[in-house]
Amino acid sequence: MFEDSSFAIHPNKLGKSMDSRYHDIGEILSFEQQGHVYIITCKNGFMKIVFYQNDIVRIVMNPLVEPSLKSSVAVIEQPKKISVKLQQLKDRIILTSTKLSLELFKTPCRLTIRDETGEVLLTEGSKGIGTKATSEVVCYKVMTEDDHFYGFGEKTGYLNKRGEKMVMWNTDVYAPHNPETDPLYQSIPFFMAVRNGSAYGIFFDNTFKTTFDFKTETDLYSFSANGGQLDYYVFSGPSPKDVVRQYTHLTGRMPLPPKWALGYHQSKYSYMSESEVRELIHNFIEKDIPVDAIYLDIHYMDEYRVFTFDQHSFPNPQQLIADLKSKGIHLIPIVDPGVKKDPSYNIYKDGILKNHFCKYLEGDIYIDEVWPGESAFPDFSKTETQKWWADNHTFYTDLGIEGIWNDMNEPAVFNNTKTMDLEVIHDNDGDIRTHAELHNLYGLLMGMSTYNGLVEQLQGKRPFLLTRAGYSGIQRYAAVWTGDNRSFWEHLEMSLPMCMNLGISGVAFCGPDVGGFAHDCNGQLLTRWIQVGAFTPFFRNHNALDTNSQEPWAFGAKYESIIRKYIQLRYRWLPHLYTLFSECSRTGIPVMRPLVLEYPGDKHVWNLSDQFMIGENVIIAPILRPDTFHRVVYLPDGEWINYWTDQVLIGDKHLLIEADLETLPIFIKKGAIIAQGASKQSTMVAETDMQIHIYPDENVASSYTLYDDDGTTFNYMYGQYFEKKITCMYSGDTLNISVENIISTYKPSWKQWKLIVHLANENTKLFINKKQIPNENIIFHHESHTIEVTVDQ
Ligand code: GLC
């Protein structure tokens, strides 16, 4: 077309429109301080530097104008007033806090950050900060041989992302979830670098499409964005756990979920009717398999209209929900953002009349296809729309619902781009932005609206929200499941590093679809996957339409009995898991951890992707291959105990471990103390069998603080909880245990607890709070070499 016009010589046709070369910010021309903000003018751009606290510093660059210090909704902290020493030297400027020093070299502008000991954390080399093309901001840092990279949220592939190039752009990927499939549903532009046991972190707070490149150059890595400012925070560690604490201080931590959300969840696309749900529950109870939540996928609705029930298949949802609750089970309906275009449908009508849907600048509402056909999409960037959407949830909460599942909130749209037109605008409370800029925030803002609505409506009860899409900060509102995986052994394997990296990225409450979503599962795969699921923070079995059923009993008695054993094991471990959830809600340190978080100096764990830790002293090393009954397990330095046999193994070694289909290899570090309870039909059944297991380590003191609270309200935030501290010292044949209830403003349901000491012998003398326990009060189990004592709360 137009070939006979000047279009024939259009620069695009000549391939000269996009200058993708790097343009450096150039030398520093001026430097000034305004309060706690340092303002730097360079030849080709402007920078601001702000210390948030002694170990967090923010750097913002805008190539065109003085940078704005408005941060995205991910950031919930303001800078603290700290004292920073300023030194102006001829060739550089140095800013020093108690934890880090930042050196800004002048010609050209290059940054080096050192830790408190003067060791270089990060530095820039031949390239630093600059631009590419017309609106792309980019930052290069030096990558040394010893650097290993973790975090980045939900990514395929192995644990260590060195050598990878990753994009952040929330995307609905039904298939294939291969190692190179990128991006997926979440955008968490955060990572940590671990070098010789120490770590620093970077959070690149830019909501446009961003790219993290550890691949293109051998001695530099970069992060860049398609628009906006170069706005990033550096966390100075020095340990990997410090980096997680610092990042989650800035972007928030998971509030404690209701206890029932930690139980086993059963889902399917879709349980089609009330009677199908009732039969499902009947089976769980009959078969003595614990369950805490059942999901309703899109078929529960009237032609996929959100905030409705299909009256034929679900004639009396209120009764159904009440009946389930009386059995300790919660019902969780799916809620997608697409609102069916239908003038007779109240939500659509109301949304149009009150101006709640996304639009083009010219005024037309953006309409595109999702499950209900043509649909409109709420503009969650607007506070009023958030409130409107939240208020609509009274439809569910009035029926007794306490948990919601948000899906398709990338947002996913059935068109070639898979999402909303990038030219659609978001009102953003009057500060209009394009979808290109706010796309990655859509799921987070929907989650924020939904969670806040539920908190208000449930009047003091903790809600549960599950989401597919999100951005940094999503942990404040929702658990994340990793989307449409498949019933492949490879996907079971890939889910481990994916969830470990999500945990490092602040999203501790996560898990994959257990059993795999698409494709047909089989008994062996489901069994092995349930074994892993019993220890992933979020534990839900979900599968797709037209695939084999994969409820725990779907593949016959042999598999059913092992699956039962492991779902029950999950419930037995809940007191310990809940204690770790509580730690996570206070510190951000994830429940499910890569070994590198605990042993960052050990080279064997830098890319160890097929085993993980629960807390600081339990290793789970699952079988991830079909017909495989052994595997190599790496145990770090120290002594480890096989959970099933109490056999002691010496670490700092790779070991070949046998594991028949019944066995999930679990190793407990000597010195560990772990609380366990009884298996139960659901978490709603009160705990009566509290056990505290001690695995004493000779001549090494160890301690544990068991946490508990009512599991349902926010009272824990106001000081109502229970903490029991147990300290243990074993020397000679004497085991000294001190027990102290640090806080008991909440009284647990159990009145007594059992102390179980492993690796004991008949001569072990036991002292509790300095009083020797008489032999007649001790039960010695010869076969297991454990001693058992019952103690009052
Ligand atoms: C999406 C979700 C999946 C759900 C399906 C139908 O594919 O990822 O979990 O079952 O939609 O709602």
Coordinates of C-alpha atoms in Angstrom, one line a residue, residues 119-416:
E119 CA 33.5 -5.2 50.6
V120 CA 32.1 -4.4 47.2
L121 CA 28.5 -5.6 46.9
L122 CA 27.7 -4.2 43.4
T123 CA 29.6 -2.1 41.0
E124 CA 29.3 -0.8 37.4
G125 CA 31.8 -1.3 34.6
S126 CA 31.9 -0.4 31.0
K127 CA 28.2 0.4 31.1
G128 CA 26.1 1.8 34.0
I129 CA 22.8 3.6 33.9
G130 CA 21.4 4.8 30.6
T131 CA 18.8 4.4 27.9
K132 CA 18.1 2.2 24.8
A133 CA 15.8 3.0 22.0
T134 CA 13.6 6.0 22.7
S135 CA 11.9 5.1 25.9
E136 CA 13.8 2.2 27.4
V137 CA 15.7 2.7 30.6
V138 CA 18.5 0.3 31.5
C139 CA 21.0 -0.4 34.2
Y140 CA 24.1 -2.6 33.9
K141 CA 26.0 -4.1 36.8
V142 CA 29.2 -6.1 36.9
M143 CA 28.6 -9.9 37.2
T144 CA 31.5 -11.8 38.7
E145 CA 32.2 -15.5 38.3
D146 CA 31.0 -16.1 41.9
D147 CA 27.6 -14.4 41.6
H148 CA 24.4 -16.6 41.7
F149 CA 20.9 -15.1 41.3
Y150 CA 17.6 -16.0 42.9
G151 CA 14.1 -14.6 43.2
F152 CA 12.3 -13.2 40.1
G153 CA 9.0 -14.6 41.4
E154 CA 7.4 -17.2 39.3
K155 CA 9.8 -18.5 36.7
T156 CA 10.4 -21.9 35.0
G157 CA 13.8 -23.6 35.0
Y158 CA 16.3 -24.1 37.7
L159 CA 16.8 -22.3 41.0
N160 CA 19.9 -20.3 40.0
K161 CA 19.0 -17.8 37.3
R162 CA 22.5 -17.1 36.2
G163 CA 22.7 -17.3 32.4
E164 CA 18.9 -16.6 32.0
K165 CA 17.1 -13.7 30.4
M166 CA 13.6 -13.1 31.9
V167 CA 10.7 -10.8 31.2
M168 CA 8.2 -9.5 33.6
W169 CA 4.8 -9.3 31.8
N170 CA 1.8 -11.0 33.4
T171 CA 0.8 -13.6 30.9
D172 CA -1.9 -16.3 30.7
V173 CA 0.1 -19.3 29.5
Y174 CA -2.0 -22.4 29.2
A175 CA 0.8 -24.2 27.5
P176 CA 3.5 -25.3 27.4
H177 CA 5.4 -24.2 30.7
N178 CA 8.7 -25.4 29.3
P179 CA 12.0 -24.4 30.8
E180 CA 12.2 -21.5 28.3
T181 CA 8.6 -20.5 28.7
D182 CA 8.6 -16.9 29.9
P183 CA 6.9 -14.8 31.2
L184 CA 4.2 -16.5 33.2
Y185 CA 1.4 -15.0 35.3
Q186 CA 3.3 -13.1 38.0
S187 CA 5.8 -10.2 37.8
I188 CA 8.0 -9.8 40.8
P189 CA 11.0 -7.7 39.6
F190 CA 13.1 -8.5 42.6
F191 CA 16.2 -10.7 42.9
M192 CA 19.1 -11.4 45.2
A193 CA 22.7 -12.1 44.3
V194 CA 24.6 -14.5 46.5
R195 CA 28.4 -14.4 46.3
N196 CA 30.6 -16.5 48.7
G197 CA 27.9 -16.8 51.3
S198 CA 26.9 -13.1 51.3
A199 CA 24.0 -11.5 49.5
Y200 CA 22.5 -8.2 48.2
G201 CA 19.2 -7.7 46.6
I202 CA 17.6 -5.4 44.0
F203 CA 14.0 -4.5 43.5
F204 CA 13.3 -2.8 40.2
D205 CA 10.0 -1.0 40.8
N206 CA 8.9 -0.4 37.3
T207 CA 5.5 -1.6 36.3
F208 CA 6.1 -1.6 32.5
K209 CA 7.3 -4.7 30.8
T210 CA 10.8 -5.3 32.3
T211 CA 13.7 -7.5 31.3
F212 CA 16.4 -9.1 33.5
D213 CA 19.3 -10.2 31.4
F214 CA 22.0 -12.5 32.9
K215 CA 22.7 -14.0 29.5
T216 CA 23.7 -11.6 26.8
E217 CA 27.0 -10.5 28.3
T218 CA 29.4 -12.6 30.3
D219 CA 30.6 -10.0 32.8
L220 CA 27.6 -7.7 33.1
Y221 CA 24.0 -8.2 33.8
S222 CA 21.2 -5.7 33.2
F223 CA 17.7 -4.8 34.0
S224 CA 15.6 -2.6 31.8
A225 CA 12.1 -1.4 31.1
N226 CA 10.0 -0.5 28.1
G227 CA 9.1 2.8 29.7
G228 CA 9.0 4.8 32.9
Q229 CA 11.9 5.6 35.2
L230 CA 14.8 3.5 36.2
D231 CA 13.7 3.2 39.8
Y232 CA 15.4 0.5 42.0
Y233 CA 16.2 -0.3 45.6
V234 CA 19.4 -2.0 46.8
F235 CA 19.2 -4.2 49.9
S236 CA 22.6 -4.6 51.5
G237 CA 22.0 -8.0 53.2
P238 CA 24.6 -9.2 54.3
S239 CA 22.9 -12.6 54.5
P240 CA 20.3 -13.9 52.0
K241 CA 17.7 -13.9 54.9
D242 CA 18.5 -10.3 55.6
V243 CA 17.8 -9.5 52.0
V244 CA 14.4 -11.2 52.2
R245 CA 13.7 -9.3 55.4
Q246 CA 14.7 -6.0 53.8
Y247 CA 12.7 -6.6 50.6
T248 CA 9.5 -7.7 52.5
H249 CA 10.0 -4.7 54.9
L250 CA 9.6 -2.5 51.8
T251 CA 6.8 -4.4 50.0
G252 CA 5.0 -6.0 52.9
R253 CA 4.5 -9.5 54.3
M254 CA 1.8 -12.1 54.2
P255 CA -0.7 -11.7 57.1
L256 CA -1.3 -15.0 58.8
P257 CA -3.8 -16.9 56.7
P258 CA -6.8 -18.6 58.4
K259 CA -5.6 -22.0 59.6
W260 CA -8.0 -23.8 57.3
A261 CA -6.2 -22.3 54.3
L262 CA -3.2 -24.5 55.3
G263 CA -5.1 -27.7 55.1
Y264 CA -5.7 -29.9 52.0
H265 CA -7.7 -28.3 49.2
Q266 CA -9.6 -30.1 46.5
S267 CA -10.5 -28.5 43.2
K268 CA -11.5 -29.4 39.7
Y269 CA -12.5 -27.6 36.5
S270 CA -15.4 -28.0 37.5
Y271 CA -17.5 -29.7 40.1
M272 CA -20.6 -29.2 38.2
S273 CA -23.4 -29.3 40.7
E274 CA -24.4 -29.2 44.4
S275 CA -24.9 -33.0 44.4
E276 CA -21.4 -33.5 42.9
V277 CA -19.9 -31.4 45.7
R278 CA -21.9 -33.3 48.4
E279 CA -20.8 -36.6 47.0
L280 CA -17.2 -35.5 47.0
I281 CA -17.4 -34.5 50.6
H282 CA -19.1 -37.7 51.5
N283 CA -16.2 -39.6 49.9
F284 CA -13.5 -37.6 51.8
I285 CA -15.2 -38.3 55.1
E286 CA -16.0 -41.9 54.3
K287 CA -12.4 -42.5 53.3
D288 CA -11.0 -40.7 56.3
I289 CA -9.0 -38.3 54.1
P290 CA -8.7 -34.8 55.6
V291 CA -9.9 -31.8 53.6
D292 CA -10.4 -28.2 54.4
A293 CA -11.6 -26.5 51.2
I294 CA -13.5 -27.3 48.0
Y295 CA -13.3 -25.0 44.9
L296 CA -16.1 -24.1 42.5
D297 CA -14.7 -23.3 39.1
I298 CA -16.5 -21.3 36.4
H299 CA -19.4 -23.7 35.9
Y300 CA -21.1 -22.7 39.2
M301 CA -22.1 -19.4 37.6
D302 CA -25.0 -18.4 35.5
E303 CA -23.3 -18.4 32.1
Y304 CA -20.0 -17.3 33.7
R305 CA -21.5 -14.1 35.1
V306 CA -19.5 -13.3 38.2
F307 CA -21.5 -12.8 41.4
T308 CA -24.2 -15.3 40.4
F309 CA -24.9 -19.0 40.9
D310 CA -26.5 -21.2 38.3
Q311 CA -30.0 -21.9 39.8
H312 CA -30.3 -25.3 38.3
S313 CA -27.0 -26.8 39.3
F314 CA -26.6 -24.9 42.5
P315 CA -30.2 -24.2 43.7
N316 CA -29.3 -23.5 47.3
P317 CA -25.7 -22.4 47.8
Q318 CA -26.4 -21.0 51.3
Q319 CA -27.5 -24.5 52.6
L320 CA -24.6 -26.1 50.8
I321 CA -22.1 -23.8 52.3
A322 CA -23.6 -24.2 55.8
D323 CA -23.6 -28.0 55.5
L324 CA -20.0 -28.0 54.4
K325 CA -19.0 -25.7 57.2
S326 CA -20.6 -28.0 59.7
K327 CA -18.1 -30.6 58.5
G328 CA -15.2 -28.2 58.8
I329 CA -15.0 -27.5 55.0
H330 CA -14.9 -24.1 53.2
L331 CA -16.2 -23.5 49.7
I332 CA -14.2 -21.2 47.5
P333 CA -15.7 -19.9 44.3
I334 CA -13.7 -18.5 41.4
V335 CA -14.1 -14.9 40.5
D336 CA -12.6 -13.6 37.3
P337 CA -12.4 -9.9 36.4
G338 CA -14.3 -10.1 33.0
V339 CA -17.9 -8.9 33.5
K340 CA -20.3 -10.2 30.8
K341 CA -21.6 -7.6 28.5
D342 CA -25.3 -7.9 29.1
P343 CA -27.5 -4.9 29.7
S344 CA -29.9 -7.0 31.8
Y345 CA -27.1 -8.2 34.2
N346 CA -26.9 -6.0 37.3
I347 CA -23.1 -6.0 37.7
Y348 CA -22.6 -4.9 34.1
K349 CA -25.3 -2.4 34.2
D350 CA -24.1 -0.9 37.5
G351 CA -20.5 -0.9 36.3
I352 CA -21.4 1.0 33.2
L353 CA -23.7 3.5 34.9
K354 CA -21.1 4.2 37.6
N355 CA -18.2 4.3 35.2
H356 CA -16.2 1.4 36.6
F357 CA -14.9 -0.2 33.5
C358 CA -11.6 0.3 31.6
K359 CA -11.9 2.6 28.6
Y360 CA -10.1 4.1 25.7
L361 CA -9.0 7.7 26.1
E362 CA -11.7 8.7 23.6
G363 CA -14.4 7.3 25.9
D364 CA -15.3 3.8 24.4
I365 CA -15.4 1.0 26.9
Y366 CA -12.9 -1.7 26.2
I367 CA -14.8 -4.9 25.4
D368 CA -13.2 -8.2 24.6
E369 CA -13.7 -12.0 24.9
V370 CA -13.2 -14.1 28.0
W371 CA -15.3 -17.1 29.4
P372 CA -18.6 -15.2 29.3
G373 CA -18.1 -14.0 25.8
E374 CA -17.9 -10.2 25.3
S375 CA -16.9 -8.7 28.6
A376 CA -15.9 -5.4 30.3
F377 CA -13.0 -5.2 32.8
P378 CA -13.2 -3.2 36.0
D379 CA -10.6 -0.4 36.3
F380 CA -9.0 -1.4 39.6
S381 CA -6.6 1.5 39.4
K382 CA -9.5 3.7 40.7
T383 CA -10.2 3.6 44.4
E384 CA -13.9 3.9 43.8
T385 CA -13.9 0.9 41.5
Q386 CA -11.9 -1.1 44.0
K387 CA -14.6 -0.3 46.6
W388 CA -17.4 -1.1 44.2
W389 CA -15.9 -4.5 43.4
A390 CA -15.1 -5.2 47.0
D391 CA -18.7 -4.3 48.1
N392 CA -20.1 -6.7 45.4
H393 CA -18.5 -9.5 47.4
T394 CA -21.3 -9.3 50.0
F395 CA -23.0 -11.6 47.4
Y396 CA -20.6 -14.3 48.5
T397 CA -19.9 -13.4 52.1
D398 CA -23.7 -13.2 52.9
L399 CA -23.9 -16.8 51.8
G400 CA -21.1 -17.7 54.3
I401 CA -18.2 -17.8 51.9
E402 CA -14.8 -16.8 53.4
G403 CA -12.4 -17.6 50.6
I404 CA -12.2 -16.4 46.9
W405 CA -10.2 -17.6 44.0
N406 CA -9.1 -14.8 41.5
D407 CA -8.2 -16.1 38.1
M408 CA -7.6 -14.6 34.6
N409 CA -6.4 -11.4 36.3
E410 CA -3.3 -10.8 34.2
P411 CA -5.8 -9.8 32.7
A412 CA -6.2 -12.7 30.3
V413 CA -8.2 -12.0 27.2
F414 CA -9.0 -14.3 24.3
N415 CA -7.2 -12.4 21.5
N416 CA -3.8 -12.6 19.8

